[in-house]
Tab-separated table of C-alpha atoms and ligand atoms in Angstrom:
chain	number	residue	atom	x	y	z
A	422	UNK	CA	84.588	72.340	83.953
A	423	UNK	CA	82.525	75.953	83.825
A	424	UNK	CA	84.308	78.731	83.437
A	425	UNK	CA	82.966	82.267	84.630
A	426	UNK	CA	84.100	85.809	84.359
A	427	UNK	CA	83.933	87.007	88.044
A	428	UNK	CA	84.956	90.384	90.220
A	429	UNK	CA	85.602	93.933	88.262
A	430	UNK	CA	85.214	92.494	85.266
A	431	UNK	CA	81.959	92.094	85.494
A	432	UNK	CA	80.770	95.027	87.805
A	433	UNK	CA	82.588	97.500	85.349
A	434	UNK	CA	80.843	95.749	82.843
A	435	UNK	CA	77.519	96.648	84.241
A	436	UNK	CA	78.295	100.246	84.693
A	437	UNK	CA	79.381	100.706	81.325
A	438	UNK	CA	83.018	101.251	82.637
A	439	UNK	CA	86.203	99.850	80.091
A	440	UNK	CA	87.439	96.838	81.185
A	441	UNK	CA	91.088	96.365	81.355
A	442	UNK	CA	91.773	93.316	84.089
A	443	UNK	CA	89.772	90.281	83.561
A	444	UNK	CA	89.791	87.360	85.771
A	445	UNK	CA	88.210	83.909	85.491
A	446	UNK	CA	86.865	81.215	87.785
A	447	UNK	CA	86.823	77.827	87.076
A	448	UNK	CA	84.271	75.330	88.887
A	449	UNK	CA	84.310	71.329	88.841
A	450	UNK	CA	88.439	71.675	87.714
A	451	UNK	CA	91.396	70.012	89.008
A	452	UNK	CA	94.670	71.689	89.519
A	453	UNK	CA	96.125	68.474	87.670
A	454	UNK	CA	93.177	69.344	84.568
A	455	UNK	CA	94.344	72.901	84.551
A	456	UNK	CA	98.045	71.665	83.879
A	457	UNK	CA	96.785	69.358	81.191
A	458	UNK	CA	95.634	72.224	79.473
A	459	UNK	CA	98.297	73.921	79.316
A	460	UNK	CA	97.974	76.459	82.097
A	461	UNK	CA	100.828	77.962	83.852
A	462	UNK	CA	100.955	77.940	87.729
A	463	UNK	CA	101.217	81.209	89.483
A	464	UNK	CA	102.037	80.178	93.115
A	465	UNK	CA	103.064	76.902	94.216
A	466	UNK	CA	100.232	75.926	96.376
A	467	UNK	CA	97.750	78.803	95.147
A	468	UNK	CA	94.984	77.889	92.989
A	469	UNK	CA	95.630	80.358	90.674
A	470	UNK	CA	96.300	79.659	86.862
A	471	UNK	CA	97.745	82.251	84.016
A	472	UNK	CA	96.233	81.210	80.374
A	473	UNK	CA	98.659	80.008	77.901
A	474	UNK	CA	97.436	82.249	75.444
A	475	UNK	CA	95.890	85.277	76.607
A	476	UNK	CA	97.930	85.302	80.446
A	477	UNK	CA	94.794	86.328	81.791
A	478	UNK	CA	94.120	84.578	85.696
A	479	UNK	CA	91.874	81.374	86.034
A	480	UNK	CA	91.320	80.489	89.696
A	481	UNK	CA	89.872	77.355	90.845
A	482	UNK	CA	86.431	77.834	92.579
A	483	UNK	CA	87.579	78.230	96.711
A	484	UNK	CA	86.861	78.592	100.023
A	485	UNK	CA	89.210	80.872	102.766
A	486	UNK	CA	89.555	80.117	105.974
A	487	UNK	CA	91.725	82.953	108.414
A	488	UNK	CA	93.744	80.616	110.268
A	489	UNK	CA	96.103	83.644	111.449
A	490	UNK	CA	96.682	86.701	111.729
A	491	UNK	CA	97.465	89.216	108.598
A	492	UNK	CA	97.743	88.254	105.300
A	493	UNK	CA	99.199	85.042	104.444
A	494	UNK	CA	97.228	83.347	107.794
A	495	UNK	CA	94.806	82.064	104.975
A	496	UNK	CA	93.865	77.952	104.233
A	497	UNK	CA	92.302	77.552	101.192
A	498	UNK	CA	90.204	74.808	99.709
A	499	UNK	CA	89.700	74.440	96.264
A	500	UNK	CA	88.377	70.931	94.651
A	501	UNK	CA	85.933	70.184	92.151
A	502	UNK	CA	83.058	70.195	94.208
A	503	UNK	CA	83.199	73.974	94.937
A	504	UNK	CA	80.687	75.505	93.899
A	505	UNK	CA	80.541	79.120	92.207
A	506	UNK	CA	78.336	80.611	95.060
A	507	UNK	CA	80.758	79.197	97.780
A	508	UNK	CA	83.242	81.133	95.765
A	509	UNK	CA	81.289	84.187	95.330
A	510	UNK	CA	80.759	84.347	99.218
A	511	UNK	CA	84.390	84.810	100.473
A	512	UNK	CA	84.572	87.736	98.436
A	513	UNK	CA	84.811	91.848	99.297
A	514	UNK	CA	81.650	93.377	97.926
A	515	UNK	CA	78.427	92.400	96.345
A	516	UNK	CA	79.301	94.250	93.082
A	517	UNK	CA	82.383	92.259	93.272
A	518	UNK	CA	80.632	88.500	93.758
A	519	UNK	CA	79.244	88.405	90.771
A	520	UNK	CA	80.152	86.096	87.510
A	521	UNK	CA	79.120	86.121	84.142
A	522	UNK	CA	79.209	82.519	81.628
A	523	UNK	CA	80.000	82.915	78.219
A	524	UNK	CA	76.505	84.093	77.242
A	525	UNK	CA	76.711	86.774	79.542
A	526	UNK	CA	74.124	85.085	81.975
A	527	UNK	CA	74.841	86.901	85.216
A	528	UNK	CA	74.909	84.712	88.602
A	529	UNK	CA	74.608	87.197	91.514
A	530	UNK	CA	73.265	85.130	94.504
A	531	UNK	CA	75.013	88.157	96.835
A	532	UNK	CA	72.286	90.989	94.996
A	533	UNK	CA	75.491	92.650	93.382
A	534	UNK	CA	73.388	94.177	90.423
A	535	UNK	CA	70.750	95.930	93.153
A	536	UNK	CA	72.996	97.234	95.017
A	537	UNK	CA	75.382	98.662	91.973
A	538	UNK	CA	71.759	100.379	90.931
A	539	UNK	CA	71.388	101.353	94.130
A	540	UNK	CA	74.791	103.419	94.323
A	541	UNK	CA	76.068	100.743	97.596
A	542	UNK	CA	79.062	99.314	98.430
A	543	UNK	CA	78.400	96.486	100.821
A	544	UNK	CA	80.152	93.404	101.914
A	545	UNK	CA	79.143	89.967	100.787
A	546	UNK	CA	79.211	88.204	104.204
A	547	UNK	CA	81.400	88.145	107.719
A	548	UNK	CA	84.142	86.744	105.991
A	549	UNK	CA	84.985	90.032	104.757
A	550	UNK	CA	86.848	90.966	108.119
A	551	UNK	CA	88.754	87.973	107.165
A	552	UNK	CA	91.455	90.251	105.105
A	553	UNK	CA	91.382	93.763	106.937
A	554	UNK	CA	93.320	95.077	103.508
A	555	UNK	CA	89.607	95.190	102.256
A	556	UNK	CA	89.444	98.137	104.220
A	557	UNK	CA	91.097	100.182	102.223
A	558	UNK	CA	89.574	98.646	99.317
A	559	UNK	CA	86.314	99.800	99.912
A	560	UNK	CA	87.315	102.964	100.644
A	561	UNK	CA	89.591	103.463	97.069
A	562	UNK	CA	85.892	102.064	95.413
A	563	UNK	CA	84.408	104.711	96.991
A	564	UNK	CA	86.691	107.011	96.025
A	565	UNK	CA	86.632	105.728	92.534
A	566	UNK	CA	83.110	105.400	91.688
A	567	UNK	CA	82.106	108.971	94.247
A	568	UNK	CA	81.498	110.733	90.857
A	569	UNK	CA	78.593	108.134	90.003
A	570	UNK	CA	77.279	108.623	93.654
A	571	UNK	CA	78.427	105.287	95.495
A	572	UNK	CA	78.804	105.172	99.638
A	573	UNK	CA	79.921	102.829	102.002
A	574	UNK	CA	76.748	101.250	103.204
A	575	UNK	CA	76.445	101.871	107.051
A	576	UNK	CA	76.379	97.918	108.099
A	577	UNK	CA	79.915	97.782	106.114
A	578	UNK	CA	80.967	100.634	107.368
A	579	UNK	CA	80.168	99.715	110.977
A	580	UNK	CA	82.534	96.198	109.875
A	581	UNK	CA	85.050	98.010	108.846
A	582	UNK	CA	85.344	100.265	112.366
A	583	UNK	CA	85.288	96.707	113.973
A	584	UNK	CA	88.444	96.127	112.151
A	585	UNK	CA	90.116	99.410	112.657
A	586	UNK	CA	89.859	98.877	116.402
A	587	UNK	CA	91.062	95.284	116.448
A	588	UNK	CA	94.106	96.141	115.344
A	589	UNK	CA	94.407	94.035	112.580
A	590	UNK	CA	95.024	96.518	110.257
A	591	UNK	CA	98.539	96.741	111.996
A	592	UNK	CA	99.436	93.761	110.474
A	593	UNK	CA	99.277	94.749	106.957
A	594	UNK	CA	102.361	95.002	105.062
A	595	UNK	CA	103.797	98.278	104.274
A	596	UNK	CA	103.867	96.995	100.539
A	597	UNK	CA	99.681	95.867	100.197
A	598	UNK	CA	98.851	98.919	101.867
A	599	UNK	CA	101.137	101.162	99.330
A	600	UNK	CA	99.186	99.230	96.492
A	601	UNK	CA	96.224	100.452	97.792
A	602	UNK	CA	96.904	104.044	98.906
A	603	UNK	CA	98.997	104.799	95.312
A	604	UNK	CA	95.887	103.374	93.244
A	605	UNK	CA	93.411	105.508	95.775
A	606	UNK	CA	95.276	108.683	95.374
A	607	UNK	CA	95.409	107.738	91.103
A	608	UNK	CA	91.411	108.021	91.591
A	609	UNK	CA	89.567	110.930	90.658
A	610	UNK	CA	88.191	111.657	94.160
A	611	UNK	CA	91.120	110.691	96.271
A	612	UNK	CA	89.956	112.536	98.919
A	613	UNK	CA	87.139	110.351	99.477
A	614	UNK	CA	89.495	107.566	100.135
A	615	UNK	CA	91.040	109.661	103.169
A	616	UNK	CA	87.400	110.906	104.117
A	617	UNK	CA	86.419	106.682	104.239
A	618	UNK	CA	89.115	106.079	105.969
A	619	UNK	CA	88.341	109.015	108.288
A	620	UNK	CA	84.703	107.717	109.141
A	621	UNK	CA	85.857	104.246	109.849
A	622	UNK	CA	88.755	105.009	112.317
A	623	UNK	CA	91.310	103.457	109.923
A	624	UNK	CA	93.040	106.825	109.266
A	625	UNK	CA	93.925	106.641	112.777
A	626	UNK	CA	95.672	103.904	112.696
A	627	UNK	CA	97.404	104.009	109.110
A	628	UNK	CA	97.807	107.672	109.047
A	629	UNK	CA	97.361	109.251	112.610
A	630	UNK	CA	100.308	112.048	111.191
A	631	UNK	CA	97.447	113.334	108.853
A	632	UNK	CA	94.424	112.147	111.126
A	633	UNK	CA	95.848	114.418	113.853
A	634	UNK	CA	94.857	117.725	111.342
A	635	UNK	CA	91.300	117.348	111.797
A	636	UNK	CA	90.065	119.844	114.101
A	637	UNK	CA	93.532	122.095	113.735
A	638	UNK	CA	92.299	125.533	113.125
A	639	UNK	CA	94.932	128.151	110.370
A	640	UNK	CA	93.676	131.669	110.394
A	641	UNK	CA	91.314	132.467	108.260
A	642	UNK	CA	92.790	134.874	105.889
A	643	UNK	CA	94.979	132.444	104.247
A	644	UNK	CA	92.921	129.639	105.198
A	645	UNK	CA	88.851	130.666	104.850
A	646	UNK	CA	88.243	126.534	105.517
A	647	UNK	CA	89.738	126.911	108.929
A	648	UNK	CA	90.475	123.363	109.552
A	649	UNK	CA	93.859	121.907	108.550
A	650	UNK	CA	92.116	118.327	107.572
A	651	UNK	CA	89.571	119.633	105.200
A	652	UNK	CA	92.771	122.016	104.092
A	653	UNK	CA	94.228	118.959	102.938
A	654	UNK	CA	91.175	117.366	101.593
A	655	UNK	CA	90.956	120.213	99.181
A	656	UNK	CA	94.825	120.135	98.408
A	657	UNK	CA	94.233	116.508	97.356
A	658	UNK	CA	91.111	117.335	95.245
A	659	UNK	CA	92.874	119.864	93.503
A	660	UNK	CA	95.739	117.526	92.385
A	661	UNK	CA	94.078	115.175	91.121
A	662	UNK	CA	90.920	118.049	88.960
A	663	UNK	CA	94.320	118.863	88.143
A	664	UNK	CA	95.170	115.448	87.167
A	665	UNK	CA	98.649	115.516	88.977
A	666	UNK	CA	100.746	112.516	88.970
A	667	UNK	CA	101.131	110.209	91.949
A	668	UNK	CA	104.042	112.279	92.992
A	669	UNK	CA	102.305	115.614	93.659
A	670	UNK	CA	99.211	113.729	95.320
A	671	UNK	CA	101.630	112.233	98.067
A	672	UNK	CA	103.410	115.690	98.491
A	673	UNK	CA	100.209	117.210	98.847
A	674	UNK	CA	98.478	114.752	101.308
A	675	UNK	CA	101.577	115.054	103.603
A	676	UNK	CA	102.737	118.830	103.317
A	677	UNK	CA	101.273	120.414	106.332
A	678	UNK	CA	101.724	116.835	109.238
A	679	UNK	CA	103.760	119.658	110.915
A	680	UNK	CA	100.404	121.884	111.743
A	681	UNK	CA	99.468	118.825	113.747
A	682	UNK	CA	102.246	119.197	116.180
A	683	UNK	CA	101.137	122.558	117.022
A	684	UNK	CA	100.868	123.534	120.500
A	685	UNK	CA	97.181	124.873	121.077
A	686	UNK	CA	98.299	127.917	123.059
A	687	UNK	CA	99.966	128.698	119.693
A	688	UNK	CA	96.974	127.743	117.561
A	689	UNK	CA	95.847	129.203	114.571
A	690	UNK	CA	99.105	129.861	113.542
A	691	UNK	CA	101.783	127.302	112.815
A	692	UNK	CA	105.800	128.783	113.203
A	693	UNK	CA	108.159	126.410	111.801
A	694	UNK	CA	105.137	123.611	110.930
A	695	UNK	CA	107.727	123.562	107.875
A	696	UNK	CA	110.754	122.247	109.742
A	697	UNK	CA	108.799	120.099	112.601
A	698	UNK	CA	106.296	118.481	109.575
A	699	UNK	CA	109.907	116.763	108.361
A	700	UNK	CA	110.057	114.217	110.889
A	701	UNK	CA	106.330	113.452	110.533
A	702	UNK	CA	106.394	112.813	106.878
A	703	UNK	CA	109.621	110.616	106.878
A	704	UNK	CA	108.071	108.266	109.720
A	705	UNK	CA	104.878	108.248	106.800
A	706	UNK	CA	107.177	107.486	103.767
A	707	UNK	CA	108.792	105.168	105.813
A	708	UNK	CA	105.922	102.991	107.530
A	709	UNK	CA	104.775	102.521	103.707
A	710	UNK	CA	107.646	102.309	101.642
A	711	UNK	CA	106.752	104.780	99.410
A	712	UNK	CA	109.006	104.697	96.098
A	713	UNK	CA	111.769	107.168	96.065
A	714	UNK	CA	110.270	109.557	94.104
A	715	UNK	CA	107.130	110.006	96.228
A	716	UNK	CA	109.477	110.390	99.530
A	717	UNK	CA	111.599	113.013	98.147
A	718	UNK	CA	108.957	115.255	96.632
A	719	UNK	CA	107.085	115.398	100.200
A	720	UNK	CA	110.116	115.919	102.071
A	721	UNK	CA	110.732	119.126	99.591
A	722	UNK	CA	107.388	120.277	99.281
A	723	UNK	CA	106.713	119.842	103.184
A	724	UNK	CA	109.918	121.905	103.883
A	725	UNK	CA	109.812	124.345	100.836
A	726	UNK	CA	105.765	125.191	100.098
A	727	UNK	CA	105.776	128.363	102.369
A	728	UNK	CA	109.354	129.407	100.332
A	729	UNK	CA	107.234	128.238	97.011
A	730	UNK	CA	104.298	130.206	98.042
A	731	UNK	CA	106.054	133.596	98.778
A	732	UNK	CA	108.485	133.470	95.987
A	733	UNK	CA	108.057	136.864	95.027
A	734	UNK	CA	109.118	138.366	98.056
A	735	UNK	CA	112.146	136.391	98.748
A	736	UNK	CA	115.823	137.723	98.464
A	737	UNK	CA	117.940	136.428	95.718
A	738	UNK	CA	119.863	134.571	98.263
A	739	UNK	CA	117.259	132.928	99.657
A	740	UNK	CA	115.815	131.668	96.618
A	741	UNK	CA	119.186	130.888	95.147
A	742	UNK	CA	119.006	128.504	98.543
A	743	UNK	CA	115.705	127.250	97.059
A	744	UNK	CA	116.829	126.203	93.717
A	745	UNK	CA	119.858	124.671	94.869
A	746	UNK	CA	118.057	122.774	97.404
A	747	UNK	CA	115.246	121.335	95.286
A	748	UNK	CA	118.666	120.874	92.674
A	749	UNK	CA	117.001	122.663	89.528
A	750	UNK	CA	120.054	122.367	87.621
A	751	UNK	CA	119.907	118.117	87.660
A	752	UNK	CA	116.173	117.573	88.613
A	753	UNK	CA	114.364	119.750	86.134
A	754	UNK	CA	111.127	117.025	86.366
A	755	UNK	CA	111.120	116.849	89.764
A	756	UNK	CA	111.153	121.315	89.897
A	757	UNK	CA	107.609	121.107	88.013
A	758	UNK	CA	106.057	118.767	90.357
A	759	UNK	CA	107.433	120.807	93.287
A	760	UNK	CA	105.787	123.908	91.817
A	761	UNK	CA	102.683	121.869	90.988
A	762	UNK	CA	102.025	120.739	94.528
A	763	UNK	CA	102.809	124.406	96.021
A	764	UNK	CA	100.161	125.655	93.297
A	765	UNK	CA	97.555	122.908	94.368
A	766	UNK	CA	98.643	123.942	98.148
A	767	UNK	CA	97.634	127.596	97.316
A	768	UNK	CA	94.121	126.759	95.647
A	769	UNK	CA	92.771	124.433	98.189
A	770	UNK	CA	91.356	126.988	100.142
A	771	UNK	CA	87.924	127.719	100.430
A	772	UNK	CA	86.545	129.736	97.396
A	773	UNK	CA	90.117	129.921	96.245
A	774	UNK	CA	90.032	127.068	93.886
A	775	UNK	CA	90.406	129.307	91.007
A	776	UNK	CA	92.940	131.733	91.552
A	777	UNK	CA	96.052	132.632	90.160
A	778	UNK	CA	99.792	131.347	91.056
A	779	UNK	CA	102.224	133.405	89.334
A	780	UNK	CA	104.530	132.142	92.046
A	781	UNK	CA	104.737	129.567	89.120
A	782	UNK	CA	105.897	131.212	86.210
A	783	UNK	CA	108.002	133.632	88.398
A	784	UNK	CA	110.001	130.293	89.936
A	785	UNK	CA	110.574	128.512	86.305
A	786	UNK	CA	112.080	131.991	85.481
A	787	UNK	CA	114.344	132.290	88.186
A	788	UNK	CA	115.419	129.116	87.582
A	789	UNK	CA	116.910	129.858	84.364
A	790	UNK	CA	118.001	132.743	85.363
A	791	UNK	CA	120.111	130.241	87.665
A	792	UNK	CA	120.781	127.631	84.893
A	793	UNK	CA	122.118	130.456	82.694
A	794	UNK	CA	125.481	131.134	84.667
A	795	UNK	CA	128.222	129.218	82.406
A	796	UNK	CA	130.765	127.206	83.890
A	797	UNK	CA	133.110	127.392	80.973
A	798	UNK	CA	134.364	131.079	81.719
A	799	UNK	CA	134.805	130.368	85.098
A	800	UNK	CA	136.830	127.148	84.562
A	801	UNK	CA	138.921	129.145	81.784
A	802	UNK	CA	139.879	131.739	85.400
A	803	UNK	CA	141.478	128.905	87.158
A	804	UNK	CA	138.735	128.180	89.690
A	805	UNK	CA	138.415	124.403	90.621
A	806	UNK	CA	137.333	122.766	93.293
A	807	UNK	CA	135.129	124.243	96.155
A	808	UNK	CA	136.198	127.482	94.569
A	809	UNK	CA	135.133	126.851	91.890
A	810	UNK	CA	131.703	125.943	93.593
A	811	UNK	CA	131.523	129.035	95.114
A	812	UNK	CA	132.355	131.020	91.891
A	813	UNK	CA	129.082	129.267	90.304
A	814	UNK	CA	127.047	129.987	93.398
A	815	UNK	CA	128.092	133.970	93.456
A	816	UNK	CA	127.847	134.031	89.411
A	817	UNK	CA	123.897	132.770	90.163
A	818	UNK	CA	123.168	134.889	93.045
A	819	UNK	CA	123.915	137.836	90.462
A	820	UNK	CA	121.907	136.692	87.986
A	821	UNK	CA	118.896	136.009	90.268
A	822	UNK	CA	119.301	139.764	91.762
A	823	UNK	CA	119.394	140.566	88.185
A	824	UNK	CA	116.449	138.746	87.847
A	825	UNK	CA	114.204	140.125	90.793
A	826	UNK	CA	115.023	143.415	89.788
A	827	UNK	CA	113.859	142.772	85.981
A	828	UNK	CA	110.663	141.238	87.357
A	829	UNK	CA	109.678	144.035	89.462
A	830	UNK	CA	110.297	147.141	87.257
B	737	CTP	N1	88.860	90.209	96.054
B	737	CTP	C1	88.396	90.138	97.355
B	737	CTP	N2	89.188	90.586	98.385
B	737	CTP	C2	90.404	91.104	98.148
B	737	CTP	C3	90.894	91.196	96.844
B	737	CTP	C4	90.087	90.740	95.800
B	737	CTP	O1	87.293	89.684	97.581
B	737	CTP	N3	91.155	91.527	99.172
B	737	CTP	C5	88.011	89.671	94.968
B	737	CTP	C6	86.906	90.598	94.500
B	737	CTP	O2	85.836	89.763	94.090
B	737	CTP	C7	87.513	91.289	93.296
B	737	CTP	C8	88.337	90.180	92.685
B	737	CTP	O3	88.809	89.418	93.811
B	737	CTP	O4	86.532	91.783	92.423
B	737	CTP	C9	89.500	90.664	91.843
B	737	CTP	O5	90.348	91.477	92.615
B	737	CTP	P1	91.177	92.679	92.010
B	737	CTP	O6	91.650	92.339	90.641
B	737	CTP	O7	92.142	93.117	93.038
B	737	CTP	O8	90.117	93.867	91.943
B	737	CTP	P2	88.967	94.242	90.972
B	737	CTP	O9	87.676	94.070	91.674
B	737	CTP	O10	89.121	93.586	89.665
B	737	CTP	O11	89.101	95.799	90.882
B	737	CTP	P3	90.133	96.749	90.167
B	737	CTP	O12	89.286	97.369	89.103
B	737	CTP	O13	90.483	97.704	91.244
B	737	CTP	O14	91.272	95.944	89.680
């Protein structure tokens, strides 16, 4: 048997990129010779193989055949007499379909290396419109690799439109599209993953909630971009110059899906985009299972950036009505990322990118002020119960007056 080093391995290899994943090919094996040497299954009737030692995936040399629709309609065929370029062929990109021996001889029948000099990401063959998830795969390469000045080539992206109409991307599952999305947003130019997706008609059909902003005009004193979408393109931009966890990235992609629901008569502005974004960006979490964490910082940031934004300004009750609905007292972590994603709300706009937020500091502080009020004294006057809820609630509001006052002498 030959064994090859295949896929990202190889292509980050080339561009002088730190490998982490490597994954192996294995031509002229049996399933039955794999066993024999001691490697471990990973799926029942997958060729797939985990290394005794170094748990690294071996895959027998295959072919794919779509025999359905979505994932899992797949045959494969792996035997001996596969051969590495049959392998290479079923694969997403040409800098993906290439393998390396041990000596580091390259085999790149596909033209991998030219086209990873020449900055392109380009599909192998027609079989890539056999898994439509490699739609969003190209896209989070291109977001990944903008910096170094890779596109979509046009052919690829013309395939990739194909498969946006079909309607094949409809039958992804909400759990390999998350995969995607969450590693595109970890990328350094996330919003080239939303910008792909854009060009190719995809965004329509994963996202039309955020799809629906391009074109949306916001006045142009709070907004000198003008358009909602490229609002949110710099939004995303900023999280992630800001290197913002995954958290903040989803909050920020999904905090204005209310300015799509905008009547036109009403346009630029956007009353209440706030409260009717809500419904928008729980049908989002939703449709991808986002984790927990992710859904609950968009739902607060969608409904509370405005708040966040004019903080200054607001009455002590109303930002006592803040704090206790983003729950400062319990969900300290989860106050940072809120204020995060209002700050990265606030600089992408249009030659704005490097002001100040002292909304920031100004919310942390009220927050302790809030945090401060003791419950001990007020347990020691007898209040319990709701009372007693009310007591810490009044005891708050007082120190946040206190507060506003302090802060503006
Ligand atoms: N592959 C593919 N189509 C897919 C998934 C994977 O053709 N839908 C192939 C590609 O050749 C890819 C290899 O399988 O290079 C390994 O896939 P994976 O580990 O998901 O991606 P990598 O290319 O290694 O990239 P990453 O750095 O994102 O892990």
């Amino acid at each position: 048997m030959q064994i090859y080093k295949v896929g990202g391995a190889v292509r980050d290899r080339l561009l002088g990129k730190p490998v982490t994943d490597i994954d192996w090919v294995v031509v002229g094996a049996t399933a039955e010779e794999m066993l024999a040497n001691g490697f471990r299954p990973v799926g029942a009737d997958f060729p797939v193989f985990l290394h005794p030692k170094s748990g690294e995936e071996y895959a027998l040399a295959r072919t794919e055949r779509k025999s359905g629709r979505g994932y899992g309609g797949f045959t494969f065929h792996a035997s001996p007499e596969v051969t590495l370029e049959e392998d290479l062929i079923r694969r997403d990109l040409t800098i993906n379909a290439m393998a390396e021996d041990d000596q580091q001889n390259l085999t790149d029948p596909y033209h991998g290396q030219r086209d990873l000099e020449a900055r392109l990401l380009r599909h192998v063959s027609p079989a890539f419109a056999e898994d439509p998830l490699r739609v969003l795969r190209v896209a989070r390469f291109a977001a990944r690799y903008a910096a170094l000045g890779f596109t979509v080539a046009p052919e690829t992206l013309g395939l990739m439109r194909e498969l946006s109409e079909s309607g094949e991307l409809e039958a992804l599952t909400a759990e390999r599209s998350w995969k995607e999305i969450s590693r595109a947003l970890m990328e350094d130019q996330p919003q080239v993953f939303i910008e792909v997706l854009r060009e190719c008609g995809a965004l329509k059909v994963l996202m039309p909630e955020v799809d629906a902003l391009f074109g949306v005009p916001q006045p142009k004193a709070h907004h000198p971009e003008i358009d909602t979408g490229v609002h949110t393109l710099s939004v995303l931009e900023q999280s992630a110059l800001h290197k913002q966890p995954l958290t903040v990235r989803w909050a920020c992609l999904l905090h204005d899906l209310g300015k799509g629901l905008t009547p036109e008569e009403e346009w630029p502005r956007h009353i209440a985009h706030e409260h009717t974004g809500l419904k928008l960006i729980k049908t989002v979490n939703e449709r991808f299972k986002a984790p927990k964490d992710c859904q609950e910082l968009a739902l607060l940031v969608g409904q509370y950036h405005t708040h966040g934004h004019r903080a200054l300004e607001l009455k002590p009750s109303t930002l006592l009505e803040l704090l206790q609905s983003l729950d400062v007292y319990r969900r300290p972590q989860r106050f940072e990322e809120f204020i995060s994603a209002c700050e990265m709300d606030a600089r992408g706009r249009k030659g704005l990118e490097l002001r100040s937020y002292p909304q920031a500091d100004y919310l942390r502080g009220a927050a302790t002020a809030a945090r401060s009020v003791a419950v001990q004294p007020l347990l020691e006057k007898g209040f319990k119960g709701p009372e007693l809820g009310e007591a810490i609630k009044r005891e708050r509001l007082k120190a946040l007056k206190a507060y506003k006052e302090e802060a503006s002498t």
